[in-house]
Amino acid sequence: RKEVEQDPGPFNVPEGATVAFNCTYSNSASQSFFWYRQDCRKEPKLLMSVYSSGNEDGRFTAQLNRASQYISLLIRDSKLSDSATYLCVSASGNTPLVFGKGTRLSVIA
Amino acid sequence: EAGVAQSPRYKIIEKRQSVAFWCNPISGHATLYWYQQILGQGPKLLIQFQNNGVVDDSQLPKDRFSAERLKGVDSTLKIQPAKLEDSAVYLCASSLFSSTTYSGNTIYFGEGSWLTVV
């Protein structure tokens, strides 16, 4: 079983829609979680960190459910510029970050 | 502030040839990482340095891959001999220190070196 699993998508949504991605992790010792955004042929960039039950940053909300071992990312009022691959990442202590394969989002005009 | 610099951006080589990638991390960042990202997958850590010492190289195929960070600043990743399955983007990243759970320790990636082995 992969340590971090994501639905690869693609998720095709119209502008203004709300879209949610889920990610499950298998290592119960994982302490911290992140969402990275990766544009086509570009490097990953940190979108949000998730350290407790969740946090919100503008149109983006990340939530963590430790009991069920999943993290979610909610994007409200989707913009064309939100089109990208969203990578779910888990971390435990000083062990390396574990990346999921990513979920591809296309926002359509 | 300058980001993580990598070169070359693109490289095409034949199998069994060798290739080297160079990385210069963000100034002051003690921790440097090399990741391999195969098309359609997430990045996978190959090696992590803390200053000039290796912290984790458990996923580095040591029979063909090597990396060094001799002076604790820039780093080189070498593949010799290359195989077809080494075709990937090699991402260098850096952070202030090694803790992956501290909220202030963001990992910054370079644009990557795209390798095609034919």
Coordinates of C-alpha atoms in Angstrom, one line a residue:
Chain A
R1 CA 0.0 0.0 0.0
K2 CA 1.3 3.4 -1.0
E3 CA 2.1 5.7 2.0
V4 CA 0.2 8.6 0.5
E5 CA -2.7 8.0 -1.9
Q6 CA -4.6 10.5 -4.0
D7 CA -7.2 10.3 -6.8
P8 CA -5.1 11.3 -9.9
G9 CA -8.1 12.9 -11.5
P10 CA -8.4 14.9 -13.7
F11 CA -11.0 17.0 -12.0
N12 CA -12.6 19.2 -14.7
V13 CA -14.6 22.0 -13.1
P14 CA -16.1 25.2 -14.3
E15 CA -14.9 28.6 -13.1
G16 CA -16.5 29.5 -9.8
A17 CA -17.1 25.9 -8.7
T18 CA -16.1 24.4 -5.4
V19 CA -13.9 21.4 -5.7
A20 CA -12.5 19.1 -3.0
F21 CA -9.6 16.6 -3.1
N22 CA -9.0 13.9 -0.6
C23 CA -5.7 12.2 0.3
T24 CA -5.2 9.2 2.6
Y25 CA -2.0 8.3 4.5
S26 CA -0.9 5.0 5.9
N27 CA 1.7 6.0 8.4
S28 CA -0.1 6.7 11.7
A29 CA 3.0 8.3 13.0
S30 CA 2.8 11.1 10.5
Q31 CA 2.7 14.4 12.3
S32 CA 2.5 17.1 9.6
F33 CA 0.9 17.4 6.3
F34 CA 1.2 19.8 3.4
W35 CA -0.4 20.5 0.1
Y36 CA 1.9 21.5 -2.7
R37 CA 0.9 22.9 -6.1
Q38 CA 2.8 21.9 -9.2
D39 CA 2.1 23.6 -12.6
C40 CA 2.8 21.8 -15.8
R41 CA 6.6 21.4 -16.3
K42 CA 7.3 23.5 -13.2
E43 CA 8.6 22.7 -9.7
P44 CA 6.3 22.0 -6.7
K45 CA 5.5 25.0 -4.5
L46 CA 4.1 24.9 -1.0
L47 CA 0.4 25.9 -1.0
M48 CA -0.6 25.1 2.6
S49 CA 0.6 23.4 5.7
V50 CA -1.7 21.4 7.9
Y51 CA -0.6 21.1 11.5
S52 CA -3.7 20.5 13.5
S53 CA -7.3 19.9 12.5
G54 CA -7.0 22.2 9.6
N55 CA -6.5 25.7 8.4
E56 CA -7.9 28.2 5.9
D57 CA -6.1 30.6 3.5
G58 CA -8.5 32.7 1.4
R59 CA -10.3 30.4 -1.0
F60 CA -8.3 27.3 0.2
T61 CA -9.2 25.2 3.2
A62 CA -7.2 22.2 4.3
Q63 CA -8.6 19.7 6.9
L64 CA -7.0 16.8 8.7
N65 CA -8.8 13.8 10.1
R66 CA -6.3 11.8 12.2
A67 CA -8.8 9.1 13.1
S68 CA -9.5 8.3 9.5
Q69 CA -6.0 9.2 8.3
Y70 CA -7.0 11.6 5.6
I71 CA -6.4 15.1 4.5
S72 CA -8.6 17.2 2.3
L73 CA -8.2 20.4 0.3
L74 CA -11.2 22.5 -0.6
I75 CA -11.0 25.2 -3.2
R76 CA -13.9 27.6 -3.4
D77 CA -14.7 29.9 -6.3
S78 CA -12.3 28.2 -8.6
K79 CA -10.2 30.3 -11.0
L80 CA -8.6 29.4 -14.3
S81 CA -5.3 30.0 -12.6
D82 CA -6.0 27.2 -10.1
S83 CA -5.4 24.6 -12.9
A84 CA -2.5 22.5 -11.7
T85 CA -1.6 19.3 -10.0
Y86 CA -2.0 19.3 -6.3
L87 CA 0.4 17.1 -4.3
C88 CA -0.5 15.7 -0.9
V89 CA 2.5 15.3 1.4
S90 CA 3.0 13.8 4.8
A91 CA 5.9 14.1 7.3
S92 CA 7.0 12.4 10.5
G93 CA 9.7 13.8 12.7
N94 CA 12.9 14.3 10.7
T95 CA 12.0 11.6 8.1
P96 CA 11.8 12.7 4.5
L97 CA 8.6 14.1 3.1
V98 CA 6.4 11.5 1.4
F99 CA 4.6 12.8 -1.7
G100 CA 1.5 11.5 -3.2
K101 CA 1.2 11.2 -7.0
G102 CA -0.9 14.3 -7.2
T103 CA -4.4 15.2 -8.3
R104 CA -4.8 17.1 -11.6
L105 CA -7.3 20.0 -11.6
S106 CA -8.5 21.7 -14.8
V107 CA -10.7 24.8 -14.3
I108 CA -12.7 25.5 -17.5
A109 CA -14.0 28.8 -18.6
Chain B
E1 CA 16.0 36.6 -2.9
A2 CA 17.5 34.1 -5.4
G3 CA 15.8 30.7 -5.6
V4 CA 17.3 27.2 -5.9
A5 CA 19.4 27.2 -9.1
Q6 CA 19.9 24.0 -11.2
S7 CA 21.7 23.2 -14.4
P8 CA 21.4 21.9 -17.0
R9 CA 17.6 22.3 -17.5
Y10 CA 17.5 19.7 -20.1
K11 CA 19.7 16.7 -21.0
I12 CA 19.3 13.9 -23.5
I13 CA 21.8 11.0 -23.3
E14 CA 22.1 7.5 -24.5
K15 CA 21.8 4.6 -22.1
R16 CA 25.0 3.6 -20.4
Q17 CA 26.3 7.2 -20.7
S18 CA 26.9 9.4 -17.7
V19 CA 25.3 12.7 -16.7
A20 CA 25.8 15.2 -13.9
F21 CA 23.4 17.8 -12.5
W22 CA 24.4 20.8 -10.4
C23 CA 22.5 22.6 -7.8
N24 CA 23.0 25.8 -5.8
P25 CA 20.6 26.1 -2.9
I26 CA 19.1 29.3 -1.4
S27 CA 21.8 31.2 0.5
G28 CA 22.0 30.1 4.1
H29 CA 20.0 26.9 3.7
A30 CA 21.8 24.1 5.5
T31 CA 19.6 21.3 4.2
L32 CA 19.7 20.2 0.5
Y33 CA 17.7 17.5 -1.1
W34 CA 17.7 15.7 -4.5
Y35 CA 14.4 14.3 -5.6
Q36 CA 13.5 12.2 -8.7
Q37 CA 10.1 12.8 -10.2
I38 CA 9.0 10.4 -12.9
L39 CA 6.2 11.5 -15.2
G40 CA 2.8 11.1 -13.5
Q41 CA 4.3 10.4 -10.0
G42 CA 5.2 12.5 -7.0
P43 CA 8.7 13.5 -6.2
K44 CA 10.8 10.7 -4.5
L45 CA 13.7 11.6 -2.2
L46 CA 17.1 10.3 -3.5
I47 CA 19.4 12.0 -0.9
Q48 CA 19.3 14.6 1.8
F49 CA 22.3 16.6 3.0
Q50 CA 22.7 18.6 6.2
N51 CA 25.6 20.9 5.5
N52 CA 28.1 18.6 3.9
G53 CA 26.9 15.4 5.6
V54 CA 24.4 12.8 4.3
V55 CA 21.3 12.6 6.4
D56 CA 19.3 10.1 4.3
D57 CA 20.3 8.2 1.1
S58 CA 18.2 5.1 1.6
Q59 CA 16.5 5.5 -1.7
L60 CA 19.5 6.3 -3.8
P61 CA 20.5 3.5 -6.2
K62 CA 24.1 3.6 -5.1
D63 CA 25.3 1.3 -7.9
R64 CA 24.8 4.1 -10.4
F65 CA 23.9 7.3 -8.6
S66 CA 26.2 9.4 -6.5
A67 CA 25.9 12.8 -5.0
E68 CA 28.2 15.1 -3.1
R69 CA 28.1 18.5 -1.3
L70 CA 31.7 18.9 -0.4
K71 CA 31.7 22.4 0.9
G72 CA 28.2 22.4 2.3
V73 CA 26.8 24.7 -0.3
D74 CA 26.3 23.6 -3.9
S75 CA 25.8 19.9 -4.8
T76 CA 26.3 17.6 -7.8
L77 CA 24.2 14.5 -8.6
K78 CA 25.8 12.0 -11.0
I79 CA 24.3 9.0 -12.8
Q80 CA 26.7 6.5 -14.4
P81 CA 25.8 4.4 -16.3
A82 CA 22.3 5.7 -17.1
K83 CA 19.4 3.4 -17.8
L84 CA 16.2 4.1 -19.7
E85 CA 14.2 4.1 -16.4
D86 CA 16.3 7.0 -15.2
S87 CA 14.3 9.3 -17.5
A88 CA 12.8 11.8 -15.1
V89 CA 13.0 15.3 -13.7
Y90 CA 15.7 15.7 -11.0
L91 CA 14.6 18.3 -8.5
C92 CA 17.0 20.0 -6.1
A93 CA 15.4 21.6 -3.0
S94 CA 16.7 23.3 0.0
S95 CA 15.5 24.4 3.5
L96 CA 16.9 26.2 6.5
F97 CA 17.2 23.0 8.5
S98 CA 16.2 19.4 8.4
S99 CA 13.0 19.2 10.4
T100 CA 10.1 18.4 8.2
T101 CA 7.5 19.1 10.9
Y102 CA 8.4 22.6 11.9
S103 CA 6.0 25.1 10.3
G104 CA 8.7 27.6 9.5
N105 CA 10.9 25.2 7.6
T106 CA 9.5 25.5 4.1
I107 CA 11.2 23.4 1.4
Y108 CA 11.9 25.3 -1.8
F109 CA 12.4 23.5 -5.1
G110 CA 14.4 24.4 -8.1
E111 CA 13.0 24.2 -11.6
G112 CA 14.5 20.8 -12.1
S113 CA 16.8 19.1 -14.6
W114 CA 14.9 17.1 -17.2
L115 CA 16.7 14.0 -18.2
T116 CA 15.8 11.8 -21.2
V117 CA 17.7 8.5 -21.6
V118 CA 17.3 7.0 -25.1

